[in-house]
XYZ file of N, CA and C in Angstrom:
324
model
N 0.846 -1.180 0.000
C 0.000 0.000 0.000
C 0.891 1.242 0.000
N 0.726 2.143 -0.989
C 1.535 3.369 -1.010
C 1.256 4.253 0.210
N 2.291 4.884 0.715
C 2.172 5.815 1.842
C 2.487 7.208 1.302
N 1.610 8.165 1.584
C 1.736 9.504 1.003
C 2.195 10.567 1.996
N 1.614 10.625 3.162
C 1.937 11.648 4.157
C 1.985 13.044 3.525
N 0.871 13.474 2.929
C 0.825 14.801 2.342
C -0.588 15.362 2.414
N -0.661 16.675 2.386
C -1.933 17.386 2.362
C -2.614 17.144 1.022
N -3.897 16.807 1.074
C -4.659 16.585 -0.150
C -5.923 17.443 -0.136
N -6.510 17.605 -1.295
C -7.766 18.352 -1.410
C -8.864 17.674 -0.594
N -9.832 18.471 -0.160
C -10.871 18.019 0.765
C -11.683 16.824 0.279
N -11.883 16.688 -1.011
C -12.744 15.616 -1.515
C -11.975 14.366 -1.952
N -10.665 14.371 -1.777
C -9.864 13.203 -2.175
C -10.281 11.937 -1.423
N -10.544 11.998 -0.109
C -11.016 10.764 0.546
C -12.311 10.219 -0.075
N -13.205 11.104 -0.445
C -14.450 10.691 -1.115
C -14.146 10.023 -2.453
N -13.235 10.616 -3.217
C -12.852 10.069 -4.518
C -12.233 8.679 -4.340
N -11.335 8.547 -3.371
C -10.705 7.249 -3.120
C -11.749 6.241 -2.654
N -12.630 6.672 -1.757
C -13.679 5.784 -1.250
C -14.553 5.202 -2.347
N -14.834 5.981 -3.367
C -15.668 5.516 -4.484
C -14.993 4.413 -5.287
N -13.668 4.298 -5.162
C -12.956 3.236 -5.877
C -12.979 1.922 -5.099
N -13.462 1.992 -3.851
C -13.493 0.804 -3.012
C -12.195 0.541 -2.275
N -11.224 1.393 -2.444
C -9.944 1.205 -1.770
C -10.031 1.681 -0.329
N -9.279 1.045 0.536
C -9.179 1.466 1.934
C -8.086 2.525 2.037
N -8.260 3.457 2.971
C -7.291 4.526 3.154
C -7.383 5.027 4.579
N -6.385 5.783 4.985
C -6.442 6.413 6.299
C -6.038 7.872 6.156
N -6.647 8.715 6.979
C -6.358 10.144 6.999
C -6.378 10.614 8.443
N -5.953 11.833 8.654
C -6.136 12.496 9.937
C -6.232 13.990 9.683
N -6.784 14.722 10.624
C -6.915 16.170 10.517
C -5.686 16.816 11.163
N -5.065 17.731 10.447
C -3.872 18.418 10.936
C -4.237 19.522 11.916
N -3.349 19.781 12.877
C -3.546 20.964 13.719
C -3.047 22.174 12.917
N -3.251 23.382 13.442
C -2.915 24.594 12.691
C -1.441 24.687 12.323
N -0.545 24.298 13.228
C 0.895 24.352 12.928
C 1.263 23.378 11.818
N 0.709 22.178 11.892
C 0.967 21.190 10.843
C 0.373 21.654 9.516
N -0.824 22.228 9.596
C -1.535 22.658 8.394
C -0.740 23.704 7.611
N -0.247 24.750 8.288
C 0.495 25.780 7.564
C 1.802 25.219 7.018
N 2.444 24.346 7.769
C 3.669 23.701 7.288
C 3.385 22.908 6.009
N 2.302 22.147 6.024
C 1.946 21.322 4.861
C 1.452 22.163 3.686
N 0.754 23.260 3.969
C 0.348 24.165 2.888
C 1.570 24.757 2.194
N 2.554 25.143 2.976
C 3.782 25.690 2.393
C 4.485 24.639 1.532
N 4.567 23.418 2.028
C 5.156 22.337 1.237
C 4.362 22.115 -0.046
N 3.033 22.139 0.075
C 2.159 21.918 -1.073
C 2.363 23.023 -2.113
N 2.610 24.250 -1.661
C 2.816 25.341 -2.617
C 4.048 25.059 -3.482
N 5.114 24.555 -2.877
C 6.311 24.207 -3.653
C 6.040 23.025 -4.582
N 5.300 22.038 -4.088
C 4.965 20.866 -4.904
C 4.191 21.286 -6.148
N 3.170 22.099 -5.952
C 2.338 22.517 -7.074
C 3.113 23.422 -8.036
N 3.942 24.302 -7.512
C 4.737 25.165 -8.381
C 5.741 24.334 -9.181
N 6.338 23.330 -8.561
C 7.265 22.454 -9.282
C 6.537 21.718 -10.409
N 5.312 21.268 -10.151
C 4.545 20.602 -11.204
C 4.273 21.565 -12.357
N 4.016 22.839 -12.043
C 3.843 23.837 -13.106
C 5.147 23.994 -13.899
N 6.263 24.131 -13.203
C 7.557 24.335 -13.860
C 7.857 23.192 -14.837
N 7.407 22.008 -14.529
C 7.694 20.832 -15.347
C 6.723 20.628 -16.510
N 5.755 21.540 -16.695
C 4.809 21.390 -17.808
C 5.477 21.757 -19.128
N 4.888 21.240 -20.219
C 5.449 21.472 -21.544
C 4.441 22.011 -22.547
N 3.213 22.265 -22.085
C 2.229 22.835 -22.995
C 1.262 23.713 -22.205
N 0.530 24.547 -22.903
C -0.364 25.501 -22.250
C -1.469 24.827 -21.447
N -2.031 23.757 -21.957
C -3.124 23.070 -21.259
C -2.671 22.558 -19.889
N -1.537 21.890 -19.857
C -1.009 21.394 -18.587
C -0.606 22.543 -17.672
N -0.046 23.608 -18.254
C 0.369 24.765 -17.462
C -0.833 25.379 -16.756
N -1.942 25.550 -17.464
C -3.150 26.134 -16.868
C -3.682 25.230 -15.762
N -3.663 23.936 -15.989
C -4.112 22.967 -14.977
C -3.287 23.109 -13.698
N -1.987 23.194 -13.845
C -1.113 23.319 -12.677
C -1.216 24.696 -12.026
N -1.395 25.743 -12.827
C -1.598 27.075 -12.255
C -2.875 27.125 -11.421
N -3.899 26.392 -11.844
C -5.134 26.306 -11.051
C -4.849 25.675 -9.696
N -3.987 24.667 -9.667
C -3.609 24.042 -8.390
C -2.828 25.018 -7.517
N -1.906 25.770 -8.126
C -1.150 26.779 -7.380
C -2.121 27.802 -6.785
N -3.077 28.236 -7.580
C -4.048 29.224 -7.120
C -4.909 28.685 -5.981
N -5.254 27.421 -6.028
C -6.031 26.813 -4.931
C -5.244 26.866 -3.631
N -3.957 26.595 -3.706
C -3.111 26.677 -2.516
C -3.024 28.124 -2.032
N -2.918 29.065 -2.953
C -2.857 30.480 -2.570
C -4.153 30.893 -1.864
N -5.285 30.426 -2.355
C -6.558 30.697 -1.676
C -6.515 30.176 -0.238
N -6.044 28.958 -0.055
C -5.981 28.360 1.282
C -5.006 29.114 2.180
N -3.866 29.521 1.634
C -2.893 30.282 2.413
C -3.461 31.641 2.828
N -4.138 32.312 1.922
C -4.753 33.601 2.244
C -5.747 33.436 3.386
N -6.594 32.419 3.285
C -7.589 32.170 4.333
C -6.914 31.869 5.669
N -5.865 31.063 5.632
C -5.133 30.743 6.862
C -4.617 32.007 7.530
N -4.146 32.948 6.727
C -3.578 34.193 7.250
C -4.643 35.262 7.490
N -5.910 34.873 7.433
C -6.998 35.785 7.774
C -7.371 36.769 6.685
N -7.044 36.462 5.460
C -7.352 37.363 4.351
C -8.187 36.643 3.302
N -8.917 37.416 2.551
C -9.645 36.857 1.407
C -8.736 36.944 0.188
N -9.084 36.211 -0.834
C -8.302 36.291 -2.073
C -8.442 37.688 -2.672
N -9.556 38.347 -2.416
C -9.747 39.715 -2.891
C -8.754 40.668 -2.219
N -8.499 40.456 -0.929
C -7.508 41.278 -0.230
C -6.113 41.041 -0.795
N -5.794 39.800 -1.060
C -4.493 39.478 -1.656
C -4.389 40.132 -3.030
N -5.455 40.065 -3.797
C -5.469 40.681 -5.124
C -5.282 42.192 -5.032
N -5.870 42.821 -4.040
C -5.711 44.266 -3.860
C -4.248 44.609 -3.549
N -3.605 43.826 -2.705
C -2.186 44.043 -2.409
C -1.358 43.844 -3.676
N -1.703 42.821 -4.453
C -0.999 42.573 -5.720
C -1.120 43.784 -6.640
N -2.326 44.339 -6.751
C -2.554 45.504 -7.613
C -1.756 46.708 -7.128
N -1.732 46.933 -5.821
C -0.969 48.062 -5.270
C 0.518 47.918 -5.578
N 1.039 46.702 -5.421
C 2.456 46.462 -5.711
C 2.740 46.638 -7.198
N 1.812 46.185 -8.037
C 1.993 46.322 -9.486
C 1.977 47.793 -9.887
N 1.114 48.575 -9.252
C 1.052 50.004 -9.557
C 2.344 50.704 -9.129
N 2.858 50.311 -7.988
C 4.055 50.952 -7.442
C 5.346 50.480 -8.136
N 5.434 49.161 -8.402
C 6.692 48.589 -8.899
C 6.577 47.948 -10.275
N 5.339 47.834 -10.767
C 5.121 47.202 -12.064
C 4.859 45.716 -11.926
N 4.573 45.124 -13.071
C 4.350 43.675 -13.120
C 5.541 43.026 -13.816
N 5.252 42.021 -14.634
C 6.315 41.312 -15.354
C 6.041 41.244 -16.852
N 5.123 42.053 -17.343
C 4.701 41.988 -18.748
C 5.794 42.415 -19.725
N 6.664 43.304 -19.301
C 7.668 43.832 -20.218
C 8.912 42.950 -20.331
N 8.939 41.869 -19.593
C 9.999 40.857 -19.707
C 11.395 41.411 -19.415
N 11.497 42.354 -18.499
C 12.766 43.008 -18.175
C 13.633 42.065 -17.330
N 14.870 41.888 -17.756
C 15.832 41.016 -17.085
C 16.988 41.879 -16.615
N 17.133 42.064 -15.302
C 18.175 42.932 -14.746
C 19.515 42.219 -14.755
N 20.509 42.889 -15.315
C 21.850 42.303 -15.411
C 22.713 42.749 -14.237
N 22.863 44.037 -14.046
C 23.681 44.512 -12.943
C 23.293 45.939 -12.578
N 23.685 46.349 -11.399
C 23.478 47.709 -10.913
C 24.790 48.181 -10.313
N 25.257 49.334 -10.736
C 26.521 49.877 -10.243
C 26.401 50.262 -8.783
N 27.382 49.841 -7.982
C 27.435 50.273 -6.589
C 27.922 51.705 -6.542
N 27.509 52.437 -5.522
C 27.956 53.841 -5.378
C 29.243 53.923 -4.631
């Protein structure tokens, strides 16, 4: 029997149960939960990095976004609040649309 020891989406036990397979789960405490959410964010981002086409990239970006929603909620914010902070930072410092790659900055 494979052992996973990882945070999964809320309906995964239901999905597994429908296959007739036996499984075990437990509910994480808050410290474990944030630790596992952070790990999951890297896992999902790595899966995005490893994509080779737009369809797979969008699928993985959706997973990254789901983790971001959960992280925002954990930290007491809505995704709308996170989006507002993103917009403020973009207005102040810009986004990444212009594809600017910084090479060096002269020290004074």
